[in-house]
Amino acid sequence: MAATETPVFYDPAGRRWRRVRRTWLALAVIVTTVAAIFIASVLANPILPSFNLRPVLPRPDLKPPKAPILTVNPGDLKARKAQAELQHAREKTKRVPPSQKPQQMPIVPPPAIPPPVTPKNRPIAIGFYINWDESSYASLKRNLDHLDWVVPQWVHLQDTSNGASPISVEMDVPALNLIRETRPQIRILPMVQNLIDDKWDADLLVRTISDEALRQHLVSALTTFVEQNKFGGVCLDFEEIPDPKSAYLPNLLRFTQELHAAFAPRGWTVMQAVPFDSVEWNYKDFGAANDYLMLMAYDEHWVAAKPGSVASQDWYELNLVNRMKELDPAKTIIAIGNYGYDWTKGKEDAKEVTVQEAMISARDSDAQITFDADKKNPYFEFDEED
């Protein structure tokens, strides 16, 4: 039987086309209706309920309300004034805040130009500074404008057997910053001592200056220290030495000469503290080895001596006359003691006290204070029961 040639999707009656046309017509009506509803919702304004809210912007016909008058408490005014004064004082002071350690404070850099050398044709005012007494900082701040040099107690000898430096440095940062910020033209000459843990170490001093290598090591360390900090030099203060008739004094003189030879080309000063009334010291040779010799005009009586003046007038004048027979007055500095001793009956050694402590003790004990005009060897006299 022969195959038919009629197409598979052929619809001679047209029923399929009528169904498709009705379907597309229905879709077109639905789409048109949805589009009309959407357009109407966009153009129409919604009806919202009224909430009776206050206007945000002020009305031009209404005046702003007057600010309420506040009553001022006199105590509050006084507290505010005190707080302002305290803040002002904090801004002016340069002392260390209680919560900040001096070691953590930044150090003010030294002046670009080193302080000039003080002329030798006029007296030099020198102030000594110690770290451990708060009154020393207050005194430095109070007298800074009247000083030419400041000699702080900042350098000590130390043992080098473990490879350490021959010097130990304990600079007080607040004092150093005070000088550099207030009067940078002042020359700072740190004191170099053989004081270890509040005791004079004579053996360490003898070992250091007797050995050629150790002596040169000390000279080099002091040179580097002064150079790094732009100081004006050093002040040598070696005390409680062994028998002065031994080789100690010649070795000390040799060390002083070598240190002066290293410092002189740089314009630095070498000053040395020496006893006021020692017959063993060669004052003339030591005067030539130093830029300045500082006579320690005190301790006529000391902790282990009988009670008496630190420096009575007769003792002072007699020794000064003897020293000036050998020394150049332009290179000689007189150091005056600013302290006292408190002797107690039944005890061998006296207690060292400040001038303030001595005056307070005398006042509290109703002591009679005698001076050089009244007595050759003045001191505080106490009653037997005191």
JSON list of N, CA and C in Angstrom, two decimals, residues 192-234:
[
{"chain": "A", "resi": 192, "resn": "VAL", "atom": "N", "xyz": [83.47, 62.73, 89.29]},
{"chain": "A", "resi": 192, "resn": "VAL", "atom": "CA", "xyz": [83.91, 61.34, 89.20]},
{"chain": "A", "resi": 192, "resn": "VAL", "atom": "C", "xyz": [84.45, 60.94, 90.57]},
{"chain": "A", "resi": 193, "resn": "GLN", "atom": "N", "xyz": [83.83, 59.93, 91.18]},
{"chain": "A", "resi": 193, "resn": "GLN", "atom": "CA", "xyz": [84.18, 59.55, 92.55]},
{"chain": "A", "resi": 193, "resn": "GLN", "atom": "C", "xyz": [84.48, 58.06, 92.66]},
{"chain": "A", "resi": 194, "resn": "ASN", "atom": "N", "xyz": [85.19, 57.70, 93.70]},
{"chain": "A", "resi": 194, "resn": "ASN", "atom": "CA", "xyz": [85.41, 56.29, 94.03]},
{"chain": "A", "resi": 194, "resn": "ASN", "atom": "C", "xyz": [84.43, 55.85, 95.09]},
{"chain": "A", "resi": 195, "resn": "LEU", "atom": "N", "xyz": [83.20, 56.33, 94.98]},
{"chain": "A", "resi": 195, "resn": "LEU", "atom": "CA", "xyz": [82.13, 56.03, 95.93]},
{"chain": "A", "resi": 195, "resn": "LEU", "atom": "C", "xyz": [81.29, 54.88, 95.39]},
{"chain": "A", "resi": 196, "resn": "ILE", "atom": "N", "xyz": [81.30, 53.75, 96.10]},
{"chain": "A", "resi": 196, "resn": "ILE", "atom": "CA", "xyz": [80.57, 52.56, 95.70]},
{"chain": "A", "resi": 196, "resn": "ILE", "atom": "C", "xyz": [79.59, 52.19, 96.81]},
{"chain": "A", "resi": 197, "resn": "ASP", "atom": "N", "xyz": [78.29, 52.22, 96.49]},
{"chain": "A", "resi": 197, "resn": "ASP", "atom": "CA", "xyz": [77.26, 51.88, 97.48]},
{"chain": "A", "resi": 197, "resn": "ASP", "atom": "C", "xyz": [77.44, 52.70, 98.76]},
{"chain": "A", "resi": 198, "resn": "ASP", "atom": "N", "xyz": [77.62, 54.01, 98.59]},
{"chain": "A", "resi": 198, "resn": "ASP", "atom": "CA", "xyz": [77.75, 54.96, 99.70]},
{"chain": "A", "resi": 198, "resn": "ASP", "atom": "C", "xyz": [79.00, 54.73, 100.54]},
{"chain": "A", "resi": 199, "resn": "LYS", "atom": "N", "xyz": [80.00, 54.03, 100.01]},
{"chain": "A", "resi": 199, "resn": "LYS", "atom": "CA", "xyz": [81.26, 53.83, 100.73]},
{"chain": "A", "resi": 199, "resn": "LYS", "atom": "C", "xyz": [82.42, 54.14, 99.78]},
{"chain": "A", "resi": 200, "resn": "TRP", "atom": "N", "xyz": [83.43, 54.80, 100.33]},
{"chain": "A", "resi": 200, "resn": "TRP", "atom": "CA", "xyz": [84.61, 55.13, 99.53]},
{"chain": "A", "resi": 200, "resn": "TRP", "atom": "C", "xyz": [85.46, 53.87, 99.36]},
{"chain": "A", "resi": 201, "resn": "ASP", "atom": "N", "xyz": [85.69, 53.48, 98.10]},
{"chain": "A", "resi": 201, "resn": "ASP", "atom": "CA", "xyz": [86.46, 52.26, 97.80]},
{"chain": "A", "resi": 201, "resn": "ASP", "atom": "C", "xyz": [87.88, 52.67, 97.42]},
{"chain": "A", "resi": 202, "resn": "ALA", "atom": "N", "xyz": [88.76, 52.68, 98.41]},
{"chain": "A", "resi": 202, "resn": "ALA", "atom": "CA", "xyz": [90.15, 53.09, 98.17]},
{"chain": "A", "resi": 202, "resn": "ALA", "atom": "C", "xyz": [90.90, 52.03, 97.36]},
{"chain": "A", "resi": 203, "resn": "ASP", "atom": "N", "xyz": [90.62, 50.74, 97.60]},
{"chain": "A", "resi": 203, "resn": "ASP", "atom": "CA", "xyz": [91.34, 49.68, 96.90]},
{"chain": "A", "resi": 203, "resn": "ASP", "atom": "C", "xyz": [91.06, 49.71, 95.40]},
{"chain": "A", "resi": 204, "resn": "LEU", "atom": "N", "xyz": [89.81, 49.93, 95.02]},
{"chain": "A", "resi": 204, "resn": "LEU", "atom": "CA", "xyz": [89.48, 50.01, 93.60]},
{"chain": "A", "resi": 204, "resn": "LEU", "atom": "C", "xyz": [90.19, 51.19, 92.95]},
{"chain": "A", "resi": 205, "resn": "LEU", "atom": "N", "xyz": [90.25, 52.31, 93.65]},
{"chain": "A", "resi": 205, "resn": "LEU", "atom": "CA", "xyz": [90.92, 53.49, 93.11]},
{"chain": "A", "resi": 205, "resn": "LEU", "atom": "C", "xyz": [92.41, 53.22, 92.91]},
{"chain": "A", "resi": 206, "resn": "VAL", "atom": "N", "xyz": [93.04, 52.60, 93.89]},
{"chain": "A", "resi": 206, "resn": "VAL", "atom": "CA", "xyz": [94.48, 52.32, 93.79]},
{"chain": "A", "resi": 206, "resn": "VAL", "atom": "C", "xyz": [94.76, 51.38, 92.63]},
{"chain": "A", "resi": 207, "resn": "ARG", "atom": "N", "xyz": [93.96, 50.33, 92.46]},
{"chain": "A", "resi": 207, "resn": "ARG", "atom": "CA", "xyz": [94.17, 49.38, 91.36]},
{"chain": "A", "resi": 207, "resn": "ARG", "atom": "C", "xyz": [94.00, 50.07, 90.00]},
{"chain": "A", "resi": 208, "resn": "THR", "atom": "N", "xyz": [93.01, 50.95, 89.90]},
{"chain": "A", "resi": 208, "resn": "THR", "atom": "CA", "xyz": [92.71, 51.58, 88.62]},
{"chain": "A", "resi": 208, "resn": "THR", "atom": "C", "xyz": [93.81, 52.51, 88.16]},
{"chain": "A", "resi": 209, "resn": "ILE", "atom": "N", "xyz": [94.33, 53.35, 89.07]},
{"chain": "A", "resi": 209, "resn": "ILE", "atom": "CA", "xyz": [95.31, 54.36, 88.65]},
{"chain": "A", "resi": 209, "resn": "ILE", "atom": "C", "xyz": [96.75, 53.85, 88.71]},
{"chain": "A", "resi": 210, "resn": "SER", "atom": "N", "xyz": [96.97, 52.67, 89.32]},
{"chain": "A", "resi": 210, "resn": "SER", "atom": "CA", "xyz": [98.33, 52.14, 89.41]},
{"chain": "A", "resi": 210, "resn": "SER", "atom": "C", "xyz": [98.70, 51.33, 88.18]},
{"chain": "A", "resi": 211, "resn": "ASP", "atom": "N", "xyz": [97.72, 50.74, 87.50]},
{"chain": "A", "resi": 211, "resn": "ASP", "atom": "CA", "xyz": [97.96, 49.92, 86.32]},
{"chain": "A", "resi": 211, "resn": "ASP", "atom": "C", "xyz": [97.86, 50.79, 85.06]},
{"chain": "A", "resi": 212, "resn": "GLU", "atom": "N", "xyz": [98.87, 50.71, 84.20]},
{"chain": "A", "resi": 212, "resn": "GLU", "atom": "CA", "xyz": [98.91, 51.56, 83.00]},
{"chain": "A", "resi": 212, "resn": "GLU", "atom": "C", "xyz": [97.70, 51.31, 82.09]},
{"chain": "A", "resi": 213, "resn": "ALA", "atom": "N", "xyz": [97.36, 50.05, 81.85]},
{"chain": "A", "resi": 213, "resn": "ALA", "atom": "CA", "xyz": [96.24, 49.73, 80.96]},
{"chain": "A", "resi": 213, "resn": "ALA", "atom": "C", "xyz": [94.91, 50.21, 81.55]},
{"chain": "A", "resi": 214, "resn": "LEU", "atom": "N", "xyz": [94.70, 49.96, 82.85]},
{"chain": "A", "resi": 214, "resn": "LEU", "atom": "CA", "xyz": [93.45, 50.39, 83.49]},
{"chain": "A", "resi": 214, "resn": "LEU", "atom": "C", "xyz": [93.36, 51.92, 83.53]},
{"chain": "A", "resi": 215, "resn": "ARG", "atom": "N", "xyz": [94.50, 52.55, 83.73]},
{"chain": "A", "resi": 215, "resn": "ARG", "atom": "CA", "xyz": [94.49, 54.02, 83.77]},
{"chain": "A", "resi": 215, "resn": "ARG", "atom": "C", "xyz": [94.12, 54.61, 82.42]},
{"chain": "A", "resi": 216, "resn": "GLN", "atom": "N", "xyz": [94.66, 54.07, 81.36]},
{"chain": "A", "resi": 216, "resn": "GLN", "atom": "CA", "xyz": [94.33, 54.56, 80.02]},
{"chain": "A", "resi": 216, "resn": "GLN", "atom": "C", "xyz": [92.88, 54.22, 79.65]},
{"chain": "A", "resi": 217, "resn": "HIS", "atom": "N", "xyz": [92.41, 53.07, 80.14]},
{"chain": "A", "resi": 217, "resn": "HIS", "atom": "CA", "xyz": [91.01, 52.70, 79.91]},
{"chain": "A", "resi": 217, "resn": "HIS", "atom": "C", "xyz": [90.06, 53.70, 80.56]},
{"chain": "A", "resi": 218, "resn": "LEU", "atom": "N", "xyz": [90.42, 54.16, 81.76]},
{"chain": "A", "resi": 218, "resn": "LEU", "atom": "CA", "xyz": [89.61, 55.14, 82.47]},
{"chain": "A", "resi": 218, "resn": "LEU", "atom": "C", "xyz": [89.63, 56.49, 81.74]},
{"chain": "A", "resi": 219, "resn": "VAL", "atom": "N", "xyz": [90.80, 56.90, 81.27]},
{"chain": "A", "resi": 219, "resn": "VAL", "atom": "CA", "xyz": [90.90, 58.15, 80.51]},
{"chain": "A", "resi": 219, "resn": "VAL", "atom": "C", "xyz": [90.04, 58.09, 79.26]},
{"chain": "A", "resi": 220, "resn": "SER", "atom": "N", "xyz": [90.08, 56.96, 78.55]},
{"chain": "A", "resi": 220, "resn": "SER", "atom": "CA", "xyz": [89.29, 56.80, 77.33]},
{"chain": "A", "resi": 220, "resn": "SER", "atom": "C", "xyz": [87.79, 56.82, 77.62]},
{"chain": "A", "resi": 221, "resn": "ALA", "atom": "N", "xyz": [87.38, 56.14, 78.70]},
{"chain": "A", "resi": 221, "resn": "ALA", "atom": "CA", "xyz": [85.96, 56.10, 79.04]},
{"chain": "A", "resi": 221, "resn": "ALA", "atom": "C", "xyz": [85.44, 57.49, 79.41]},
{"chain": "A", "resi": 222, "resn": "LEU", "atom": "N", "xyz": [86.21, 58.26, 80.16]},
{"chain": "A", "resi": 222, "resn": "LEU", "atom": "CA", "xyz": [85.78, 59.61, 80.53]},
{"chain": "A", "resi": 222, "resn": "LEU", "atom": "C", "xyz": [85.74, 60.52, 79.30]},
{"chain": "A", "resi": 223, "resn": "THR", "atom": "N", "xyz": [86.68, 60.35, 78.39]},
{"chain": "A", "resi": 223, "resn": "THR", "atom": "CA", "xyz": [86.69, 61.16, 77.16]},
{"chain": "A", "resi": 223, "resn": "THR", "atom": "C", "xyz": [85.44, 60.88, 76.32]},
{"chain": "A", "resi": 224, "resn": "THR", "atom": "N", "xyz": [85.10, 59.61, 76.18]},
{"chain": "A", "resi": 224, "resn": "THR", "atom": "CA", "xyz": [83.90, 59.25, 75.41]},
{"chain": "A", "resi": 224, "resn": "THR", "atom": "C", "xyz": [82.64, 59.76, 76.09]},
{"chain": "A", "resi": 225, "resn": "PHE", "atom": "N", "xyz": [82.58, 59.65, 77.40]},
{"chain": "A", "resi": 225, "resn": "PHE", "atom": "CA", "xyz": [81.40, 60.10, 78.15]},
{"chain": "A", "resi": 225, "resn": "PHE", "atom": "C", "xyz": [81.17, 61.60, 77.98]},
{"chain": "A", "resi": 226, "resn": "VAL", "atom": "N", "xyz": [82.21, 62.39, 78.11]},
{"chain": "A", "resi": 226, "resn": "VAL", "atom": "CA", "xyz": [82.08, 63.85, 77.97]},
{"chain": "A", "resi": 226, "resn": "VAL", "atom": "C", "xyz": [81.73, 64.22, 76.54]},
{"chain": "A", "resi": 227, "resn": "GLU", "atom": "N", "xyz": [82.32, 63.55, 75.59]},
{"chain": "A", "resi": 227, "resn": "GLU", "atom": "CA", "xyz": [82.06, 63.85, 74.18]},
{"chain": "A", "resi": 227, "resn": "GLU", "atom": "C", "xyz": [80.61, 63.53, 73.81]},
{"chain": "A", "resi": 228, "resn": "GLN", "atom": "N", "xyz": [80.12, 62.39, 74.22]},
{"chain": "A", "resi": 228, "resn": "GLN", "atom": "CA", "xyz": [78.76, 61.99, 73.86]},
{"chain": "A", "resi": 228, "resn": "GLN", "atom": "C", "xyz": [77.70, 62.92, 74.44]},
{"chain": "A", "resi": 229, "resn": "ASN", "atom": "N", "xyz": [77.95, 63.45, 75.61]},
{"chain": "A", "resi": 229, "resn": "ASN", "atom": "CA", "xyz": [76.95, 64.29, 76.28]},
{"chain": "A", "resi": 229, "resn": "ASN", "atom": "C", "xyz": [77.23, 65.78, 76.14]},
{"chain": "A", "resi": 230, "resn": "LYS", "atom": "N", "xyz": [78.30, 66.14, 75.45]},
{"chain": "A", "resi": 230, "resn": "LYS", "atom": "CA", "xyz": [78.66, 67.54, 75.23]},
{"chain": "A", "resi": 230, "resn": "LYS", "atom": "C", "xyz": [78.79, 68.30, 76.55]},
{"chain": "A", "resi": 231, "resn": "PHE", "atom": "N", "xyz": [79.46, 67.65, 77.53]},
{"chain": "A", "resi": 231, "resn": "PHE", "atom": "CA", "xyz": [79.70, 68.29, 78.80]},
{"chain": "A", "resi": 231, "resn": "PHE", "atom": "C", "xyz": [80.95, 69.17, 78.71]},
{"chain": "A", "resi": 232, "resn": "GLY", "atom": "N", "xyz": [81.20, 69.93, 79.78]},
{"chain": "A", "resi": 232, "resn": "GLY", "atom": "CA", "xyz": [82.33, 70.84, 79.77]},
{"chain": "A", "resi": 232, "resn": "GLY", "atom": "C", "xyz": [83.59, 70.27, 80.36]},
{"chain": "A", "resi": 233, "resn": "GLY", "atom": "N", "xyz": [83.54, 69.04, 80.86]},
{"chain": "A", "resi": 233, "resn": "GLY", "atom": "CA", "xyz": [84.69, 68.41, 81.49]},
{"chain": "A", "resi": 233, "resn": "GLY", "atom": "C", "xyz": [84.25, 67.55, 82.64]},
{"chain": "A", "resi": 234, "resn": "VAL", "atom": "N", "xyz": [85.15, 67.32, 83.62]},
{"chain": "A", "resi": 234, "resn": "VAL", "atom": "CA", "xyz": [84.83, 66.51, 84.80]},
{"chain": "A", "resi": 234, "resn": "VAL", "atom": "C", "xyz": [85.48, 67.14, 86.02]}
]
